[in-house]
């Protein structure tokens, strides 16, 4: 065999050997993705609450955004922005859509939640048609103080939403402090959501009192 043929044969064998690792690596990608998702769900199950999954935004400010109201709603209905979530009071933000079956199951629970004193309930209408959203609210009622239209889903994606419904608690400084995956239940509201809201109110009150004390002392000293 000539040297040229020998070199070609060796190159062919080498190319085949190089292709095998690359092919094996590509085949392993779906497995890696599956293992990553399985790890998240295992975390949720291990915590005892399958509705709570880790979020990269927990204990961090909400991403900046501004959402318009749903087209066709009465003029007094407003959208909202990230600034409206940093007014000193905790806010519950529910992500929903008219095409979402679990959202229909959840809606009566949201309606009851909205009747509780001091509850601020905002809605993000996610990847929805305005006509469908209007029909949904007209049929089942509108429990929201404000509702913004996220037709492209960009705001939801920035929040880490991967399905609807999802519910968040945002503290008075605009920081996400709680996330619930899936439809809310009366038990989840009583056991988790409302205690979290109350805790955030107490925290805000304590912070305000701490901030006010030095001012009072300074005022007394100047008299």
PDB file of C-alpha atoms in Angstrom:
ATOM      1  CA  UNK A   1       0.000   0.000   0.000  1.00  0.00           C
ATOM      2  CA  UNK A   2       1.386   3.412  -0.939  1.00  0.00           C
ATOM      3  CA  UNK A   3       2.126   6.025   1.699  1.00  0.00           C
ATOM      4  CA  UNK A   4      -0.647   8.221   0.260  1.00  0.00           C
ATOM      5  CA  UNK A   5      -3.289   5.476   0.671  1.00  0.00           C
ATOM      6  CA  UNK A   6      -2.032   4.705   4.167  1.00  0.00           C
ATOM      7  CA  UNK A   7      -2.369   8.362   5.197  1.00  0.00           C
ATOM      8  CA  UNK A   8      -5.901   8.579   3.771  1.00  0.00           C
ATOM      9  CA  UNK A   9      -6.970   5.435   5.605  1.00  0.00           C
ATOM     10  CA  UNK A  10      -5.535   6.745   8.868  1.00  0.00           C
ATOM     11  CA  UNK A  11      -7.285  10.092   8.387  1.00  0.00           C
ATOM     12  CA  UNK A  12     -10.584   8.330   7.714  1.00  0.00           C
ATOM     13  CA  UNK A  13     -10.238   6.252  10.890  1.00  0.00           C
ATOM     14  CA  UNK A  14      -9.319   9.342  12.879  1.00  0.00           C
ATOM     15  CA  UNK A  15     -12.313  11.260  11.525  1.00  0.00           C
ATOM     16  CA  UNK A  16     -14.641   8.430  12.453  1.00  0.00           C
ATOM     17  CA  UNK A  17     -13.184   8.319  15.954  1.00  0.00           C
ATOM     18  CA  UNK A  18     -13.593  12.104  16.318  1.00  0.00           C
ATOM     19  CA  UNK A  19     -17.203  11.918  15.158  1.00  0.00           C
ATOM     20  CA  UNK A  20     -18.183   9.355  17.781  1.00  0.00           C
ATOM     21  CA  UNK A  21     -17.519  11.554  20.843  1.00  0.00           C
ATOM     22  CA  UNK A  22     -19.324  14.488  19.207  1.00  0.00           C
ATOM     23  CA  UNK A  23     -22.281  12.279  18.355  1.00  0.00           C
ATOM     24  CA  UNK A  24     -22.376  10.853  21.873  1.00  0.00           C
ATOM     25  CA  UNK A  25     -22.286  14.341  23.370  1.00  0.00           C
ATOM     26  CA  UNK A  26     -25.235  15.446  21.237  1.00  0.00           C
ATOM     27  CA  UNK A  27     -27.232  12.396  22.250  1.00  0.00           C
ATOM     28  CA  UNK A  28     -26.594  13.214  25.919  1.00  0.00           C
ATOM     29  CA  UNK A  29     -28.118  16.722  25.691  1.00  0.00           C
ATOM     30  CA  UNK A  30     -31.767  15.631  26.170  1.00  0.00           C
ATOM     31  CA  UNK A  31     -30.694  13.547  29.161  1.00  0.00           C
ATOM     32  CA  UNK A  32     -28.932  16.526  30.740  1.00  0.00           C
ATOM     33  CA  UNK A  33     -32.012  18.719  30.241  1.00  0.00           C
ATOM     34  CA  UNK A  34     -34.230  16.030  31.757  1.00  0.00           C
ATOM     35  CA  UNK A  35     -31.949  15.631  34.759  1.00  0.00           C
ATOM     36  CA  UNK A  36     -31.950  19.397  35.315  1.00  0.00           C
ATOM     37  CA  UNK A  37     -35.754  19.578  35.299  1.00  0.00           C
ATOM     38  CA  UNK A  38     -35.992  16.491  37.478  1.00  0.00           C
ATOM     39  CA  UNK A  39     -33.673  18.169  39.958  1.00  0.00           C
ATOM     40  CA  UNK A  40     -35.965  21.189  40.207  1.00  0.00           C
ATOM     41  CA  UNK A  41     -39.017  19.056  40.838  1.00  0.00           C
ATOM     42  CA  UNK A  42     -37.112  16.921  43.340  1.00  0.00           C
ATOM     43  CA  UNK A  43     -36.237  20.127  45.182  1.00  0.00           C
ATOM     44  CA  UNK A  44     -39.907  21.100  45.304  1.00  0.00           C
ATOM     45  CA  UNK A  45     -41.005  17.681  46.528  1.00  0.00           C
ATOM     46  CA  UNK A  46     -38.246  17.588  49.098  1.00  0.00           C
ATOM     47  CA  UNK A  47     -39.368  20.943  50.490  1.00  0.00           C
ATOM     48  CA  UNK A  48     -42.808  19.446  51.097  1.00  0.00           C
ATOM     49  CA  UNK A  49     -44.600  21.836  48.734  1.00  0.00           C
ATOM     50  CA  UNK A  50     -44.804  20.924  45.020  1.00  0.00           C
ATOM     51  CA  UNK A  51     -46.118  24.420  44.271  1.00  0.00           C
ATOM     52  CA  UNK A  52     -42.883  26.075  45.360  1.00  0.00           C
ATOM     53  CA  UNK A  53     -39.974  25.948  42.943  1.00  0.00           C
ATOM     54  CA  UNK A  54     -36.762  27.957  43.196  1.00  0.00           C
ATOM     55  CA  UNK A  55     -36.780  31.271  41.370  1.00  0.00           C
ATOM     56  CA  UNK A  56     -33.733  33.295  40.394  1.00  0.00           C
ATOM     57  CA  UNK A  57     -35.652  36.454  41.305  1.00  0.00           C
ATOM     58  CA  UNK A  58     -36.645  35.545  44.864  1.00  0.00           C
ATOM     59  CA  UNK A  59     -35.489  38.277  47.258  1.00  0.00           C
ATOM     60  CA  UNK A  60     -34.580  40.468  44.280  1.00  0.00           C
ATOM     61  CA  UNK A  61     -36.340  43.509  42.772  1.00  0.00           C
ATOM     62  CA  UNK A  62     -38.847  42.835  40.015  1.00  0.00           C
ATOM     63  CA  UNK A  63     -37.453  43.503  36.533  1.00  0.00           C
ATOM     64  CA  UNK A  64     -38.379  46.950  35.249  1.00  0.00           C
ATOM     65  CA  UNK A  65     -41.512  46.907  33.105  1.00  0.00           C
ATOM     66  CA  UNK A  66     -44.593  48.877  32.132  1.00  0.00           C
ATOM     67  CA  UNK A  67     -47.791  47.137  31.016  1.00  0.00           C
ATOM     68  CA  UNK A  68     -50.776  48.817  29.346  1.00  0.00           C
ATOM     69  CA  UNK A  69     -54.337  47.951  30.355  1.00  0.00           C
ATOM     70  CA  UNK A  70     -56.242  45.300  28.429  1.00  0.00           C
ATOM     71  CA  UNK A  71     -57.607  46.888  25.268  1.00  0.00           C
ATOM     72  CA  UNK A  72     -61.317  47.624  25.396  1.00  0.00           C
ATOM     73  CA  UNK A  73     -61.721  47.713  29.162  1.00  0.00           C
ATOM     74  CA  UNK A  74     -63.317  50.853  30.682  1.00  0.00           C
ATOM     75  CA  UNK A  75     -61.055  53.895  30.659  1.00  0.00           C
ATOM     76  CA  UNK A  76     -60.688  53.938  34.443  1.00  0.00           C
ATOM     77  CA  UNK A  77     -59.006  50.531  34.405  1.00  0.00           C
ATOM     78  CA  UNK A  78     -55.247  50.977  34.511  1.00  0.00           C
ATOM     79  CA  UNK A  79     -52.244  48.889  33.642  1.00  0.00           C
ATOM     80  CA  UNK A  80     -49.249  49.061  35.933  1.00  0.00           C
ATOM     81  CA  UNK A  81     -45.471  49.191  36.049  1.00  0.00           C
ATOM     82  CA  UNK A  82     -42.669  48.059  38.319  1.00  0.00           C
ATOM     83  CA  UNK A  83     -42.864  51.451  40.067  1.00  0.00           C
ATOM     84  CA  UNK A  84     -46.425  50.671  41.177  1.00  0.00           C
ATOM     85  CA  UNK A  85     -45.051  47.671  43.084  1.00  0.00           C
ATOM     86  CA  UNK A  86     -42.692  49.782  45.198  1.00  0.00           C
ATOM     87  CA  UNK A  87     -45.115  52.078  47.006  1.00  0.00           C
ATOM     88  CA  UNK A  88     -44.577  50.774  50.536  1.00  0.00           C
ATOM     89  CA  UNK A  89     -47.385  48.188  50.591  1.00  0.00           C
ATOM     90  CA  UNK A  90     -47.010  44.490  49.675  1.00  0.00           C
ATOM     91  CA  UNK A  91     -48.803  43.400  46.505  1.00  0.00           C
ATOM     92  CA  UNK A  92     -50.055  40.052  45.247  1.00  0.00           C
ATOM     93  CA  UNK A  93     -49.421  39.626  41.511  1.00  0.00           C
ATOM     94  CA  UNK A  94     -51.314  36.871  39.701  1.00  0.00           C
ATOM     95  CA  UNK A  95     -50.310  35.749  36.190  1.00  0.00           C
ATOM     96  CA  UNK A  96     -53.313  34.422  34.254  1.00  0.00           C
ATOM     97  CA  UNK A  97     -54.834  33.931  30.791  1.00  0.00           C
ATOM     98  CA  UNK A  98     -58.305  33.313  29.390  1.00  0.00           C
ATOM     99  CA  UNK A  99     -57.076  30.176  27.573  1.00  0.00           C
ATOM    100  CA  UNK A 100     -55.811  28.665  30.840  1.00  0.00           C
ATOM    101  CA  UNK A 101     -58.112  25.997  32.304  1.00  0.00           C
ATOM    102  CA  UNK A 102     -56.567  26.046  35.810  1.00  0.00           C
ATOM    103  CA  UNK A 103     -57.016  29.847  35.837  1.00  0.00           C
ATOM    104  CA  UNK A 104     -60.786  29.321  35.645  1.00  0.00           C
ATOM    105  CA  UNK A 105     -60.633  26.947  38.595  1.00  0.00           C
ATOM    106  CA  UNK A 106     -58.557  29.462  40.542  1.00  0.00           C
ATOM    107  CA  UNK A 107     -60.658  32.537  39.761  1.00  0.00           C
ATOM    108  CA  UNK A 108     -63.313  32.128  42.496  1.00  0.00           C
ATOM    109  CA  UNK A 109     -60.487  31.850  45.033  1.00  0.00           C
ATOM    110  CA  UNK A 110     -58.956  35.091  43.727  1.00  0.00           C
ATOM    111  CA  UNK A 111     -62.351  36.773  43.946  1.00  0.00           C
ATOM    112  CA  UNK A 112     -62.636  35.851  47.621  1.00  0.00           C
ATOM    113  CA  UNK A 113     -59.039  36.931  48.217  1.00  0.00           C
ATOM    114  CA  UNK A 114     -59.728  40.361  46.708  1.00  0.00           C
ATOM    115  CA  UNK A 115     -62.489  40.955  49.288  1.00  0.00           C
ATOM    116  CA  UNK A 116     -60.128  40.653  52.247  1.00  0.00           C
ATOM    117  CA  UNK A 117     -59.237  43.990  53.877  1.00  0.00           C
ATOM    118  CA  UNK A 118     -55.976  45.565  52.816  1.00  0.00           C
ATOM    119  CA  UNK A 119     -55.215  43.112  49.993  1.00  0.00           C
ATOM    120  CA  UNK A 120     -53.688  44.634  46.852  1.00  0.00           C
ATOM    121  CA  UNK A 121     -54.223  42.241  43.961  1.00  0.00           C
ATOM    122  CA  UNK A 122     -52.697  42.994  40.555  1.00  0.00           C
ATOM    123  CA  UNK A 123     -52.988  40.803  37.473  1.00  0.00           C
ATOM    124  CA  UNK A 124     -50.696  40.123  34.516  1.00  0.00           C
ATOM    125  CA  UNK A 125     -52.706  38.901  31.520  1.00  0.00           C
ATOM    126  CA  UNK A 126     -50.167  36.601  29.861  1.00  0.00           C
ATOM    127  CA  UNK A 127     -49.912  35.960  26.089  1.00  0.00           C
ATOM    128  CA  UNK A 128     -53.625  36.554  25.664  1.00  0.00           C
ATOM    129  CA  UNK A 129     -56.003  38.033  23.134  1.00  0.00           C
ATOM    130  CA  UNK A 130     -57.701  41.199  24.488  1.00  0.00           C
ATOM    131  CA  UNK A 131     -61.145  39.988  23.410  1.00  0.00           C
ATOM    132  CA  UNK A 132     -60.628  36.694  25.220  1.00  0.00           C
ATOM    133  CA  UNK A 133     -59.363  38.477  28.332  1.00  0.00           C
ATOM    134  CA  UNK A 134     -62.345  40.859  28.366  1.00  0.00           C
ATOM    135  CA  UNK A 135     -64.757  37.962  27.929  1.00  0.00           C
ATOM    136  CA  UNK A 136     -63.091  36.056  30.775  1.00  0.00           C
ATOM    137  CA  UNK A 137     -63.330  38.987  33.201  1.00  0.00           C
ATOM    138  CA  UNK A 138     -66.871  39.762  32.094  1.00  0.00           C
ATOM    139  CA  UNK A 139     -67.991  36.196  32.682  1.00  0.00           C
ATOM    140  CA  UNK A 140     -66.131  35.340  35.884  1.00  0.00           C
ATOM    141  CA  UNK A 141     -65.665  38.796  37.421  1.00  0.00           C
ATOM    142  CA  UNK A 142     -62.698  41.127  37.776  1.00  0.00           C
ATOM    143  CA  UNK A 143     -60.974  40.784  41.164  1.00  0.00           C
ATOM    144  CA  UNK A 144     -57.935  42.878  40.247  1.00  0.00           C
ATOM    145  CA  UNK A 145     -57.127  46.380  41.457  1.00  0.00           C
ATOM    146  CA  UNK A 146     -55.020  46.737  38.321  1.00  0.00           C
ATOM    147  CA  UNK A 147     -54.402  44.407  35.405  1.00  0.00           C
ATOM    148  CA  UNK A 148     -51.735  44.760  32.715  1.00  0.00           C
ATOM    149  CA  UNK A 149     -51.638  43.163  29.284  1.00  0.00           C
ATOM    150  CA  UNK A 150     -48.465  41.170  28.541  1.00  0.00           C
ATOM    151  CA  UNK A 151     -49.395  40.097  25.007  1.00  0.00           C
ATOM    152  CA  UNK A 152     -45.871  39.107  23.964  1.00  0.00           C
ATOM    153  CA  UNK A 153     -45.112  37.338  27.235  1.00  0.00           C
ATOM    154  CA  UNK A 154     -41.885  39.302  27.627  1.00  0.00           C
ATOM    155  CA  UNK A 155     -42.649  40.562  31.136  1.00  0.00           C
ATOM    156  CA  UNK A 156     -43.697  37.097  32.279  1.00  0.00           C
ATOM    157  CA  UNK A 157     -40.529  35.584  30.861  1.00  0.00           C
ATOM    158  CA  UNK A 158     -38.428  38.166  32.698  1.00  0.00           C
ATOM    159  CA  UNK A 159     -40.212  37.218  35.910  1.00  0.00           C
ATOM    160  CA  UNK A 160     -39.391  33.558  35.310  1.00  0.00           C
ATOM    161  CA  UNK A 161     -42.928  32.450  34.453  1.00  0.00           C
ATOM    162  CA  UNK A 162     -43.015  29.089  32.681  1.00  0.00           C
ATOM    163  CA  UNK A 163     -46.741  28.364  32.987  1.00  0.00           C
ATOM    164  CA  UNK A 164     -49.984  29.895  34.196  1.00  0.00           C
ATOM    165  CA  UNK A 165     -51.327  30.494  36.680  1.00  0.00           C
ATOM    166  CA  UNK A 166     -48.511  31.688  38.902  1.00  0.00           C
ATOM    167  CA  UNK A 167     -48.749  34.037  41.861  1.00  0.00           C
ATOM    168  CA  UNK A 168     -46.123  36.268  43.442  1.00  0.00           C
ATOM    169  CA  UNK A 169     -45.907  38.381  46.570  1.00  0.00           C
ATOM    170  CA  UNK A 170     -43.946  41.599  46.094  1.00  0.00           C
ATOM    171  CA  UNK A 171     -42.942  43.546  49.197  1.00  0.00           C
ATOM    172  CA  UNK A 172     -43.332  47.299  49.603  1.00  0.00           C
ATOM    173  CA  UNK A 173     -39.917  47.978  48.092  1.00  0.00           C
ATOM    174  CA  UNK A 174     -40.707  46.098  44.873  1.00  0.00           C
ATOM    175  CA  UNK A 175     -38.851  42.891  45.762  1.00  0.00           C
ATOM    176  CA  UNK A 176     -40.249  39.413  45.012  1.00  0.00           C
ATOM    177  CA  UNK A 177     -40.491  37.508  48.296  1.00  0.00           C
ATOM    178  CA  UNK A 178     -42.797  34.595  47.446  1.00  0.00           C
ATOM    179  CA  UNK A 179     -43.806  32.542  44.409  1.00  0.00           C
ATOM    180  CA  UNK A 180     -46.620  30.004  44.054  1.00  0.00           C
ATOM    181  CA  UNK A 181     -46.773  27.644  41.080  1.00  0.00           C
ATOM    182  CA  UNK A 182     -50.185  26.563  39.825  1.00  0.00           C
ATOM    183  CA  UNK A 183     -53.693  27.543  40.924  1.00  0.00           C
ATOM    184  CA  UNK A 184     -54.117  29.011  44.374  1.00  0.00           C
ATOM    185  CA  UNK A 185     -56.330  27.239  46.883  1.00  0.00           C
ATOM    186  CA  UNK A 186     -58.073  28.618  49.948  1.00  0.00           C
ATOM    187  CA  UNK A 187     -55.663  26.626  52.102  1.00  0.00           C
ATOM    188  CA  UNK A 188     -52.606  28.050  50.322  1.00  0.00           C
ATOM    189  CA  UNK A 189     -53.977  31.559  50.821  1.00  0.00           C
ATOM    190  CA  UNK A 190     -54.649  31.029  54.534  1.00  0.00           C
ATOM    191  CA  UNK A 191     -51.468  29.069  55.273  1.00  0.00           C
ATOM    192  CA  UNK A 192     -48.944  30.841  53.046  1.00  0.00           C
ATOM    193  CA  UNK A 193     -50.084  33.927  51.171  1.00  0.00           C
ATOM    194  CA  UNK A 194     -51.827  35.965  53.883  1.00  0.00           C
ATOM    195  CA  UNK A 195     -49.194  35.196  56.563  1.00  0.00           C
ATOM    196  CA  UNK A 196     -46.528  36.345  54.105  1.00  0.00           C
ATOM    197  CA  UNK A 197     -48.449  39.563  53.412  1.00  0.00           C
ATOM    198  CA  UNK A 198     -48.844  40.188  57.151  1.00  0.00           C
ATOM    199  CA  UNK A 199     -45.148  39.535  57.745  1.00  0.00           C
ATOM    200  CA  UNK A 200     -44.197  42.015  55.031  1.00  0.00           C
ATOM    201  CA  UNK A 201     -46.525  44.633  56.536  1.00  0.00           C
ATOM    202  CA  UNK A 202     -44.948  44.141  59.962  1.00  0.00           C
ATOM    203  CA  UNK A 203     -41.488  44.387  58.436  1.00  0.00           C
ATOM    204  CA  UNK A 204     -42.370  47.620  56.624  1.00  0.00           C
ATOM    205  CA  UNK A 205     -43.874  49.064  59.813  1.00  0.00           C
ATOM    206  CA  UNK A 206     -40.780  48.184  61.841  1.00  0.00           C
ATOM    207  CA  UNK A 207     -38.529  49.725  59.199  1.00  0.00           C
ATOM    208  CA  UNK A 208     -40.596  52.915  59.163  1.00  0.00           C
ATOM    209  CA  UNK A 209     -40.460  53.181  62.964  1.00  0.00           C
ATOM    210  CA  UNK A 210     -36.712  52.592  63.011  1.00  0.00           C
ATOM    211  CA  UNK A 211     -36.220  55.267  60.381  1.00  0.00           C
ATOM    212  CA  UNK A 212     -38.427  57.737  62.253  1.00  0.00           C
ATOM    213  CA  UNK A 213     -36.729  57.339  65.665  1.00  0.00           C
ATOM    214  CA  UNK A 214     -33.438  59.126  64.840  1.00  0.00           C
ATOM    215  CA  UNK A 215     -35.405  62.041  63.373  1.00  0.00           C
ATOM    216  CA  UNK A 216     -37.416  62.379  66.583  1.00  0.00           C
ATOM    217  CA  UNK A 217     -34.250  62.293  68.695  1.00  0.00           C
ATOM    218  CA  UNK A 218     -32.617  64.913  66.508  1.00  0.00           C
ATOM    219  CA  UNK A 219     -35.691  67.132  66.817  1.00  0.00           C
ATOM    220  CA  UNK A 220     -35.647  66.922  70.615  1.00  0.00           C
ATOM    221  CA  UNK A 221     -31.950  67.762  70.725  1.00  0.00           C
ATOM    222  CA  UNK A 222     -32.408  71.022  68.840  1.00  0.00           C
ATOM    223  CA  UNK A 223     -35.046  72.376  71.239  1.00  0.00           C
TER     224      UNK A 223
END
